[in-house]
Coordinates of C-alpha atoms in Angstrom, one line a residue:
Chain A
M1 CA 9.4 36.2 -12.4
A2 CA 6.7 36.0 -9.8
V3 CA 3.1 35.2 -10.9
S4 CA 0.3 37.2 -9.3
V5 CA -2.7 35.5 -7.8
A6 CA -5.5 35.1 -10.3
D7 CA -9.1 36.0 -9.8
N8 CA -10.7 32.8 -10.8
P9 CA -10.6 30.1 -8.2
V10 CA -8.9 26.9 -9.1
L11 CA -10.5 25.2 -6.2
H12 CA -14.1 26.1 -5.2
I13 CA -15.7 24.3 -2.4
E14 CA -19.3 25.0 -1.2
R15 CA -21.0 23.6 1.8
L16 CA -19.1 20.3 1.5
G17 CA -20.0 17.7 4.1
K18 CA -19.1 14.2 5.1
R19 CA -20.2 12.2 8.1
F20 CA -19.2 8.8 9.4
G21 CA -22.1 7.5 11.5
S22 CA -23.0 10.2 13.9
L23 CA -19.7 12.0 13.5
R24 CA -19.6 15.0 11.1
A25 CA -16.0 14.8 9.9
V26 CA -16.4 17.7 7.5
D27 CA -19.2 20.1 8.2
E28 CA -20.6 22.6 5.7
L29 CA -17.1 23.6 4.5
S30 CA -16.7 26.3 2.0
L31 CA -13.3 27.4 0.6
E32 CA -11.7 28.9 -2.5
V33 CA -8.0 28.8 -3.6
R34 CA -6.8 30.8 -6.6
A35 CA -4.0 30.2 -9.1
G36 CA -0.6 31.2 -7.6
E37 CA -2.0 31.1 -4.1
F38 CA -0.3 29.1 -1.3
V39 CA -3.0 28.3 1.3
V40 CA -2.2 26.5 4.5
L41 CA -4.9 24.4 6.0
L42 CA -4.0 24.4 9.6
G43 CA -5.7 22.1 12.1
P44 CA -5.1 19.8 15.0
N45 CA -5.2 16.0 14.4
G46 CA -8.7 14.9 13.7
A47 CA -9.8 18.3 12.4
G48 CA -11.0 16.7 9.2
K49 CA -8.2 17.8 6.8
T50 CA -7.6 14.3 5.4
T51 CA -11.3 13.6 5.0
L52 CA -11.5 16.8 3.0
F53 CA -8.6 15.7 0.8
Q54 CA -10.1 12.2 0.4
M55 CA -13.2 13.8 -1.0
L56 CA -11.3 16.1 -3.3
T57 CA -9.4 13.2 -4.7
G58 CA -12.5 11.1 -5.3
L59 CA -11.5 8.4 -2.7
F60 CA -14.6 9.2 -0.7
A61 CA -17.9 10.7 -1.9
P62 CA -19.2 13.8 -0.1
D63 CA -22.6 13.5 1.5
H64 CA -23.6 16.9 0.3
G65 CA -22.1 20.1 -1.2
T66 CA -20.1 20.8 -4.3
A67 CA -16.4 21.0 -5.1
L68 CA -15.0 22.2 -8.4
I69 CA -11.3 21.8 -9.4
A70 CA -10.4 24.0 -12.4
G71 CA -14.1 24.3 -13.0
N72 CA -14.8 20.6 -13.0
D73 CA -17.3 19.2 -10.5
I74 CA -15.6 16.3 -8.7
R75 CA -18.8 14.2 -8.9
R76 CA -19.9 14.9 -12.4
H77 CA -16.6 15.4 -14.1
G78 CA -14.3 13.4 -11.8
T79 CA -11.7 12.4 -14.3
A80 CA -11.3 16.0 -15.6
A81 CA -11.0 17.2 -12.0
L82 CA -8.4 14.6 -11.3
A83 CA -6.4 15.5 -14.4
A84 CA -6.1 19.1 -13.0
L85 CA -5.0 17.8 -9.6
G86 CA -1.6 16.8 -8.1
V87 CA -1.6 15.1 -4.8
V88 CA 1.0 14.2 -2.2
F89 CA -0.7 12.0 0.4
Q90 CA 0.0 11.8 4.1
Q91 CA 1.2 8.2 3.7
P92 CA 3.8 7.4 1.0
T93 CA 2.2 6.2 -2.2
A94 CA 5.3 5.4 -4.3
D95 CA 6.6 2.0 -5.3
R96 CA 9.8 1.6 -3.2
D97 CA 10.9 -1.4 -5.2
R98 CA 11.1 0.5 -8.5
S99 CA 13.5 3.3 -9.5
V100 CA 12.7 7.0 -9.2
L101 CA 12.4 7.1 -13.0
A102 CA 10.1 4.1 -13.2
N103 CA 7.8 5.6 -10.6
L104 CA 7.6 8.9 -12.6
R105 CA 7.1 7.1 -15.9
F106 CA 4.3 5.0 -14.4
H107 CA 2.5 8.2 -13.2
A108 CA 3.1 10.0 -16.6
R109 CA 1.5 7.1 -18.5
L110 CA -1.4 6.9 -16.1
H111 CA -2.0 10.6 -17.0
G112 CA -1.7 9.8 -20.7
M113 CA 1.3 12.0 -21.2
P114 CA 2.6 11.7 -24.8
A115 CA 5.9 9.9 -25.1
S116 CA 7.5 13.0 -26.8
R117 CA 6.7 15.1 -23.7
R118 CA 7.1 12.5 -21.0
E119 CA 10.9 12.5 -20.7
T120 CA 11.2 16.3 -20.9
R121 CA 8.7 16.7 -18.1
I122 CA 10.3 14.1 -16.0
A123 CA 13.7 15.9 -16.3
E124 CA 12.0 19.2 -15.5
A125 CA 10.2 17.8 -12.5
L126 CA 13.3 16.1 -11.1
D127 CA 15.3 19.3 -11.6
A128 CA 12.6 21.2 -9.7
V129 CA 13.1 19.0 -6.7
G130 CA 16.8 18.7 -7.1
L131 CA 17.0 14.9 -7.7
T132 CA 18.2 14.7 -11.3
D133 CA 21.3 12.6 -10.1
R134 CA 19.1 10.1 -8.3
A135 CA 16.8 9.3 -11.2
R136 CA 18.0 5.7 -11.7
D137 CA 18.2 4.8 -8.0
R138 CA 15.7 2.5 -6.4
L139 CA 13.2 4.6 -4.5
G140 CA 13.7 2.6 -1.3
T141 CA 17.3 3.6 -1.1
L142 CA 16.5 7.3 -0.8
S143 CA 16.1 9.1 2.5
G144 CA 12.6 9.9 3.7
G145 CA 13.0 13.5 2.7
N146 CA 14.1 12.6 -0.8
Q147 CA 11.3 10.1 -1.2
R148 CA 8.9 12.9 -0.4
R149 CA 10.6 15.1 -3.0
V150 CA 10.0 12.4 -5.6
E151 CA 6.3 12.4 -4.7
V152 CA 6.3 16.1 -5.2
A153 CA 8.0 15.7 -8.6
R154 CA 5.4 13.1 -9.5
A155 CA 2.5 15.3 -8.4
L156 CA 3.9 18.2 -10.5
L157 CA 4.7 16.0 -13.6
H158 CA 1.4 16.4 -15.4
E159 CA 1.4 20.2 -14.7
P160 CA -1.6 20.3 -12.4
K161 CA -3.5 23.5 -11.7
L162 CA -4.0 22.6 -8.0
L163 CA -1.5 20.8 -5.7
L164 CA -2.9 19.1 -2.5
M165 CA -0.3 18.4 0.1
D166 CA -1.7 16.3 2.9
E167 CA 0.6 16.6 5.9
A168 CA 3.4 15.7 3.5
S169 CA 6.1 16.9 5.8
V170 CA 5.2 14.6 8.6
G171 CA 8.3 12.6 9.7
L172 CA 10.8 14.8 8.0
D173 CA 13.6 16.6 9.8
P174 CA 13.4 20.4 10.0
A175 CA 15.8 21.0 7.1
S176 CA 13.9 18.6 4.8
R177 CA 10.6 20.2 5.8
A178 CA 11.9 23.7 5.1
D179 CA 13.3 22.5 1.7
L180 CA 10.1 20.8 0.7
L181 CA 8.1 23.9 1.7
Q182 CA 10.4 26.2 -0.3
R183 CA 10.2 24.1 -3.4
V184 CA 6.4 24.0 -3.4
L185 CA 6.3 27.8 -2.7
D186 CA 8.5 28.3 -5.7
Q187 CA 6.0 26.5 -7.9
C188 CA 3.2 28.7 -6.6
R189 CA 5.2 32.0 -6.9
H190 CA 6.8 31.3 -10.3
R191 CA 4.4 28.8 -12.1
G192 CA 1.0 30.0 -10.9
L193 CA 0.3 26.7 -9.2
A194 CA -2.5 26.8 -6.6
C195 CA -1.6 24.9 -3.4
L196 CA -3.6 23.7 -0.4
W197 CA -1.0 22.6 2.2
A198 CA -2.6 20.7 5.1
T199 CA -0.5 20.6 8.3
H200 CA -0.8 20.8 12.1
L201 CA 2.7 22.4 12.3
V202 CA 2.2 26.1 12.7
D203 CA 5.7 27.2 11.5
E204 CA 4.8 25.9 8.0
A205 CA 2.1 28.5 7.8
S206 CA 4.2 31.6 8.2
E207 CA 4.8 32.2 4.5
A208 CA 1.3 31.3 3.4
D209 CA -0.9 33.8 1.5
R210 CA -3.7 32.6 3.6
V211 CA -4.1 30.4 6.7
V212 CA -7.3 28.5 6.9
V213 CA -7.8 27.1 10.5
M214 CA -9.9 24.0 10.6
D215 CA -11.3 22.3 13.7
A216 CA -13.9 19.7 14.3
G217 CA -14.7 19.6 10.6
R218 CA -15.3 23.3 10.2
I219 CA -13.3 26.4 9.2
I220 CA -13.0 28.7 12.2
A221 CA -10.6 31.3 10.6
D222 CA -9.4 32.2 7.1
A223 CA -7.0 35.1 6.8
S224 CA -3.4 36.0 6.1
P225 CA -0.9 35.0 8.8
E226 CA -0.6 38.6 10.0
R227 CA -4.3 39.2 10.1
L228 CA -4.8 36.0 11.9
Q229 CA -2.5 37.1 14.7
D230 CA -4.3 40.4 14.9
Q231 CA -7.7 38.7 15.1
A232 CA -6.5 36.5 17.9
R233 CA -4.6 39.4 19.5
S234 CA -1.5 37.2 19.6
T235 CA 2.2 38.0 19.0
T236 CA 3.0 34.8 17.2
L237 CA 1.1 32.6 14.8
A238 CA 1.5 29.7 17.1
D239 CA -0.2 31.6 19.9
A240 CA -3.0 32.7 17.5
F241 CA -3.6 29.0 16.5
I242 CA -3.7 28.0 20.2
A243 CA -6.1 30.8 21.0
L244 CA -8.3 29.9 18.1
T245 CA -8.5 26.2 18.9
R246 CA -8.2 26.4 22.7
D247 CA -12.0 26.4 23.2
K248 CA -12.1 23.5 20.9
P249 CA -15.7 22.7 20.0
A250 CA -16.9 19.2 20.8
M251 CA -16.8 17.0 17.8
R252 CA -20.1 17.7 16.1
M253 CA -22.4 14.8 16.4
S254 CA -25.7 14.7 14.6
A255 CA -28.8 14.5 16.6
Chain B
M1 CA -10.5 9.3 -22.1
S2 CA -8.6 9.1 -25.4
P3 CA -7.6 5.7 -26.9
S4 CA -3.9 6.7 -26.6
H5 CA -4.4 7.5 -22.9
T6 CA -6.2 4.2 -22.1
L7 CA -3.5 2.2 -24.0
Q8 CA -0.7 4.0 -22.1
A9 CA -2.3 3.4 -18.8
F10 CA -2.9 -0.3 -19.6
A11 CA 0.7 -0.7 -20.7
A12 CA 1.9 0.9 -17.5
I13 CA -0.2 -1.2 -15.3
S14 CA 0.7 -4.4 -17.2
A15 CA 4.4 -3.6 -17.2
R16 CA 4.4 -3.1 -13.4
E17 CA 2.5 -6.4 -12.8
F18 CA 4.9 -8.3 -15.1
E19 CA 8.0 -6.7 -13.5
R20 CA 6.7 -7.6 -10.0
F21 CA 6.0 -11.2 -11.1
V22 CA 9.5 -11.6 -12.6
H23 CA 11.2 -10.1 -9.5
Q24 CA 9.3 -12.4 -7.2
R25 CA 11.3 -15.6 -7.9
G26 CA 9.5 -17.6 -5.3
R27 CA 6.1 -16.8 -7.0
L28 CA 7.5 -17.5 -10.4
L29 CA 8.8 -20.9 -9.3
S30 CA 5.8 -21.9 -7.2
S31 CA 3.5 -21.1 -10.2
L32 CA 5.3 -23.9 -12.1
V33 CA 6.2 -26.3 -9.3
R34 CA 2.7 -26.5 -7.6
P35 CA 0.8 -27.9 -10.6
L36 CA 3.8 -30.1 -11.6
L37 CA 3.8 -31.7 -8.1
W38 CA 0.2 -32.5 -8.6
L39 CA 0.9 -33.9 -12.0
A40 CA 4.1 -35.8 -11.3
V41 CA 3.4 -37.0 -7.8
F42 CA -0.3 -37.0 -6.9
A43 CA -1.6 -38.0 -10.3
A44 CA 1.1 -40.6 -10.8
G45 CA 0.4 -42.1 -7.4
F46 CA -3.3 -42.2 -7.8
Q47 CA -3.7 -43.1 -11.4
N48 CA -4.6 -46.7 -10.5
V49 CA -6.9 -45.7 -7.7
F50 CA -9.0 -43.1 -9.6
G51 CA -10.5 -44.9 -12.6
V52 CA -11.8 -42.5 -15.2
S53 CA -14.5 -43.7 -17.5
I54 CA -15.2 -42.2 -21.0
V55 CA -16.9 -38.9 -20.4
P56 CA -17.1 -36.0 -22.9
P57 CA -15.0 -34.5 -24.4
Y58 CA -12.9 -37.7 -24.2
Q59 CA -13.7 -40.4 -26.9
T60 CA -11.5 -43.1 -25.4
Y61 CA -10.1 -44.0 -22.0
V62 CA -7.5 -41.5 -20.9
T63 CA -4.8 -41.7 -18.2
Y64 CA -5.4 -39.9 -14.9
Q65 CA -2.6 -37.5 -15.7
V66 CA -4.3 -36.5 -19.0
Y67 CA -7.6 -36.1 -17.1
V68 CA -6.2 -33.8 -14.4
L69 CA -4.2 -31.6 -16.9
P70 CA -7.1 -29.1 -17.6
G71 CA -7.8 -29.0 -13.9
L72 CA -4.2 -28.1 -13.1
A73 CA -4.3 -25.4 -15.8
G74 CA -7.4 -24.1 -14.0
M75 CA -5.6 -24.3 -10.7
I76 CA -2.9 -21.9 -12.1
L77 CA -5.6 -19.4 -13.1
L78 CA -7.2 -19.8 -9.7
F79 CA -4.0 -19.1 -7.8
Q80 CA -3.1 -16.2 -10.0
G81 CA -6.6 -14.8 -9.5
M82 CA -6.1 -14.9 -5.8
Q83 CA -2.6 -13.5 -6.2
S84 CA -4.2 -10.5 -7.9
S85 CA -6.4 -10.1 -4.9
L86 CA -3.3 -10.2 -2.7
S87 CA -1.6 -7.7 -5.0
M88 CA -4.5 -5.3 -4.6
V89 CA -4.4 -5.6 -0.8
Y90 CA -0.7 -5.1 -0.8
D91 CA -1.0 -2.0 -3.1
R92 CA -3.6 -0.7 -0.7
E93 CA -1.4 -1.2 2.3
M94 CA 1.6 0.3 0.5
G95 CA -0.4 3.3 -0.7
M96 CA -0.1 2.5 -4.4
M97 CA -3.8 1.9 -4.7
R98 CA -4.5 5.6 -3.9
L99 CA -2.2 6.6 -6.7
L100 CA -4.0 4.3 -9.1
L101 CA -7.5 5.3 -8.0
T102 CA -6.7 9.0 -8.3
A103 CA -5.5 8.6 -11.9
P104 CA -7.8 10.5 -14.3
L105 CA -9.4 7.4 -15.8
P106 CA -12.7 5.7 -14.9
R107 CA -12.3 3.4 -12.0
W108 CA -13.8 0.5 -13.9
Y109 CA -11.2 0.9 -16.5
L110 CA -8.3 0.9 -14.0
L111 CA -9.7 -2.3 -12.4
L112 CA -10.2 -3.9 -15.8
A113 CA -6.6 -3.0 -16.8
K114 CA -5.4 -4.7 -13.5
L115 CA -7.6 -7.7 -14.2
T116 CA -6.4 -8.1 -17.8
A117 CA -2.7 -7.7 -16.9
G118 CA -3.1 -10.5 -14.3
T119 CA -4.9 -12.7 -16.8
L120 CA -2.1 -12.3 -19.4
L121 CA 0.3 -13.4 -16.7
S122 CA -1.7 -16.4 -15.7
T123 CA -2.2 -17.5 -19.3
A124 CA 1.6 -17.3 -19.9
Q125 CA 2.1 -19.4 -16.7
V126 CA -0.4 -22.1 -18.0
Y127 CA 1.5 -22.4 -21.2
G128 CA 4.8 -22.7 -19.3
F129 CA 3.3 -25.5 -17.2
L130 CA 1.8 -27.2 -20.3
L131 CA 5.2 -27.2 -22.0
V132 CA 6.8 -29.0 -19.0
A133 CA 3.9 -31.4 -18.9
W134 CA 4.4 -32.1 -22.6
L135 CA 8.1 -32.8 -21.9
L136 CA 6.9 -35.3 -19.3
G137 CA 4.7 -37.0 -21.8
V138 CA 1.4 -35.6 -20.7
S139 CA -0.5 -33.5 -23.2
F140 CA -3.6 -33.2 -25.4
P141 CA -4.0 -32.9 -29.2
A142 CA -1.7 -30.4 -30.9
L143 CA -4.5 -28.1 -32.0
G144 CA -5.6 -27.9 -28.4
W145 CA -2.7 -25.6 -27.7
L146 CA -4.4 -23.0 -29.8
T147 CA -8.0 -23.7 -29.0
I148 CA -7.5 -23.4 -25.2
L149 CA -6.3 -19.8 -25.5
P150 CA -9.7 -18.2 -25.4
A151 CA -10.8 -20.6 -22.6
L152 CA -7.8 -19.6 -20.5
V153 CA -8.3 -15.9 -21.1
L154 CA -12.0 -16.1 -20.2
G155 CA -11.4 -18.4 -17.2
G156 CA -8.5 -16.2 -16.1
L157 CA -10.7 -13.0 -16.3
M158 CA -13.4 -14.6 -14.3
L159 CA -11.2 -15.9 -11.5
G160 CA -9.3 -12.6 -11.5
A161 CA -12.5 -10.8 -11.1
L162 CA -13.3 -13.0 -8.1
G163 CA -9.9 -12.0 -6.7
L164 CA -10.8 -8.3 -7.3
L165 CA -14.1 -8.8 -5.5
L166 CA -12.4 -10.5 -2.5
S167 CA -9.9 -7.6 -2.3
V168 CA -12.8 -5.3 -1.4
Y169 CA -13.4 -7.4 1.7
I170 CA -9.9 -8.4 2.6
R171 CA -8.6 -5.4 4.6
Q172 CA -5.2 -6.7 5.6
L173 CA -2.6 -9.0 4.1
E174 CA -2.8 -11.1 7.3
N175 CA -6.3 -12.1 6.3
F176 CA -5.1 -13.7 3.1
A177 CA -4.7 -17.1 4.9
G178 CA -8.5 -17.1 5.3
T179 CA -8.8 -16.7 1.5
M180 CA -6.7 -19.8 1.1
N181 CA -8.8 -21.8 3.5
F182 CA -12.3 -20.6 2.6
V183 CA -12.0 -19.9 -1.1
I184 CA -9.1 -21.6 -2.9
F185 CA -9.2 -25.0 -1.3
P186 CA -13.0 -25.5 -1.4
M187 CA -13.2 -24.3 -4.9
F188 CA -10.4 -26.5 -6.1
F189 CA -11.3 -29.7 -4.3
M190 CA -15.0 -29.3 -4.8
S191 CA -14.7 -29.2 -8.6
S192 CA -14.1 -31.5 -11.6
A193 CA -10.4 -30.7 -11.5
L194 CA -9.3 -33.9 -9.8
Y195 CA -12.2 -36.3 -10.5
P196 CA -15.3 -36.4 -12.7
L197 CA -18.4 -35.2 -10.9
W198 CA -20.3 -38.4 -11.5
R199 CA -18.0 -40.0 -8.9
L200 CA -19.7 -37.8 -6.3
Q201 CA -23.1 -39.0 -7.3
E202 CA -21.9 -42.6 -7.3
S203 CA -20.7 -42.0 -3.7
A204 CA -24.2 -40.7 -2.8
A205 CA -22.7 -37.3 -1.9
E206 CA -25.5 -35.4 -3.6
P207 CA -25.1 -32.1 -1.7
V208 CA -21.4 -32.0 -2.6
Y209 CA -22.3 -32.9 -6.2
Q210 CA -24.7 -29.9 -6.3
L211 CA -22.2 -27.6 -4.8
A212 CA -19.5 -28.8 -7.2
T213 CA -21.8 -28.3 -10.2
F214 CA -22.6 -24.8 -9.0
N215 CA -18.9 -24.0 -8.3
P216 CA -17.6 -21.4 -10.9
F217 CA -14.2 -23.1 -10.9
T218 CA -15.8 -26.4 -12.2
Q219 CA -17.1 -24.4 -15.2
V220 CA -13.6 -23.0 -15.8
V221 CA -12.1 -26.5 -15.7
E222 CA -14.8 -27.9 -18.1
L223 CA -14.3 -24.9 -20.4
I224 CA -10.6 -25.6 -20.7
R225 CA -11.1 -29.4 -20.9
F226 CA -13.5 -29.1 -23.9
A227 CA -11.4 -26.4 -25.5
A228 CA -8.3 -28.6 -25.3
Y229 CA -10.1 -31.1 -27.6
G230 CA -11.4 -28.4 -30.0
Q231 CA -14.9 -28.4 -28.5
V232 CA -17.0 -25.7 -27.0
N233 CA -18.9 -26.5 -23.8
E234 CA -21.8 -24.0 -24.2
V235 CA -23.0 -24.3 -20.6
A236 CA -19.5 -23.6 -19.3
V237 CA -19.0 -20.6 -21.6
A238 CA -22.3 -19.1 -20.5
A239 CA -21.6 -19.8 -16.8
V240 CA -18.1 -18.4 -16.9
L241 CA -19.3 -15.3 -18.8
G242 CA -22.1 -14.8 -16.3
W243 CA -19.8 -15.2 -13.2
L244 CA -17.3 -12.8 -14.9
V245 CA -20.0 -10.1 -15.3
I246 CA -21.3 -10.6 -11.7
F247 CA -17.9 -10.7 -10.0
F248 CA -16.5 -7.7 -12.0
A249 CA -19.6 -5.5 -11.7
T250 CA -19.7 -6.2 -7.9
A251 CA -16.0 -5.4 -7.6
V252 CA -16.4 -2.1 -9.5
W253 CA -19.4 -1.4 -7.2
G254 CA -17.2 -2.2 -4.2
Y255 CA -14.5 0.2 -5.3
D256 CA -16.9 3.0 -6.0
P257 CA -16.8 5.5 -3.2
Q258 CA -20.3 6.7 -4.1
R259 CA -22.1 3.5 -3.4
G260 CA -19.6 0.7 -2.6
L261 CA -18.4 -1.3 0.2
M262 CA -15.2 0.8 0.6
R263 CA -17.2 3.6 2.1
R264 CA -17.7 1.6 5.3
V265 CA -14.1 2.2 6.1
R266 CA -13.5 5.5 7.8
P267 CA -10.3 7.2 6.9
A268 CA -8.0 8.9 9.4
A269 CA -9.2 12.5 9.9

């Protein structure tokens, strides 16, 4: 049964900014993502997508602005915000020397999941990504696509309200990319999970509820894929993206 | 942060550290062989060259092997502390650090859990070494096996905290060789681990004597040495506690994205 998009935003970002020296990596960025919504953050390399995710996960502090995850301010209530967040980073972050099961158990315990619930949730998460039969295998023996699926299972384990996918499909073959995308979409459609999926691959945006185009640290468009094409007067989403980012603004440098 | 959550996280971090240590057979072996080489080869060869007079806590002349035993126990803590630093850098390169730092627990607690897990490992290694040394006929009073435990834990925490602090600065595994040259060796050789410090004064090496006295590792060695004979060296306890607070607080500050040293590094956009 499909879940409808809720009114209250799971992610609320207002005028968030981060600068490195004179470079404004994220510039006055405001954005909302609601429960059940699958939002693609589309931008070329260097647009500031990863910097935004680093701030949302508490790895870097914003210079200004606010970000709330499930109503928790990432600065003032960082641990509560992180508890509501599942993340798949651009670079692999799993222990390749340990089994799939050991990796998931490690994560479950870091999130304080009760022992009685832990094994059930691990079984459910592995089932959701179709890797039940590989649970006892060493992670390093799995293909790149399956390792990514383990990271998705891990990100979903503690039942987050918001899933951040930071170019998680990079390096995967087309079939694995499509599979990963579909599994995450299922979680949004059927579980009410909010997802912010960062990518520079336009084809991953076609099924999104909204496409947020980011360039040079700023949001330059935010609409459904169809509306985005209309706005850019393009016949395909790829053309719309190129049209929107063609006159790429120079990286914003502070005076 | 419920008590159950914190305990679970600590157990998970400790289990992973322990598992990694057991699987790294070379590391397991070298943690035992390194101090034993010093004890069985170096100390045996030099015992007639290095005369050791009666200095506290000793109440009689002791053999050179007996004198260096606490220093070698300290050496295990020092290497394990630096190993923790290496482990942090490795985790950062492999991406595991991101996973750890995005867990819903205060950052200081996650670092403390890592530090404590490393200390438990190093304490177990020291006892393994002391057991083999005892089989070789080198030991201290029986009660000392119990009384050194708090000294080993405190010393291990302090040297582990130093390792944590270094991991803020060491950006790549390749840079670890520098840590060996500029941290481990000077700290070890410029301490009371291998010779009593009065020997430096006797040799008119006053600047080296001052540095050796100031060296946090000297305080760890003296803490262990006195504890092995059921005594408390108050100066060493205070110094080790002080260094522990300074190193750990600075490491936590360094890992804090709001204020710390990590913010100097720009991520990929």
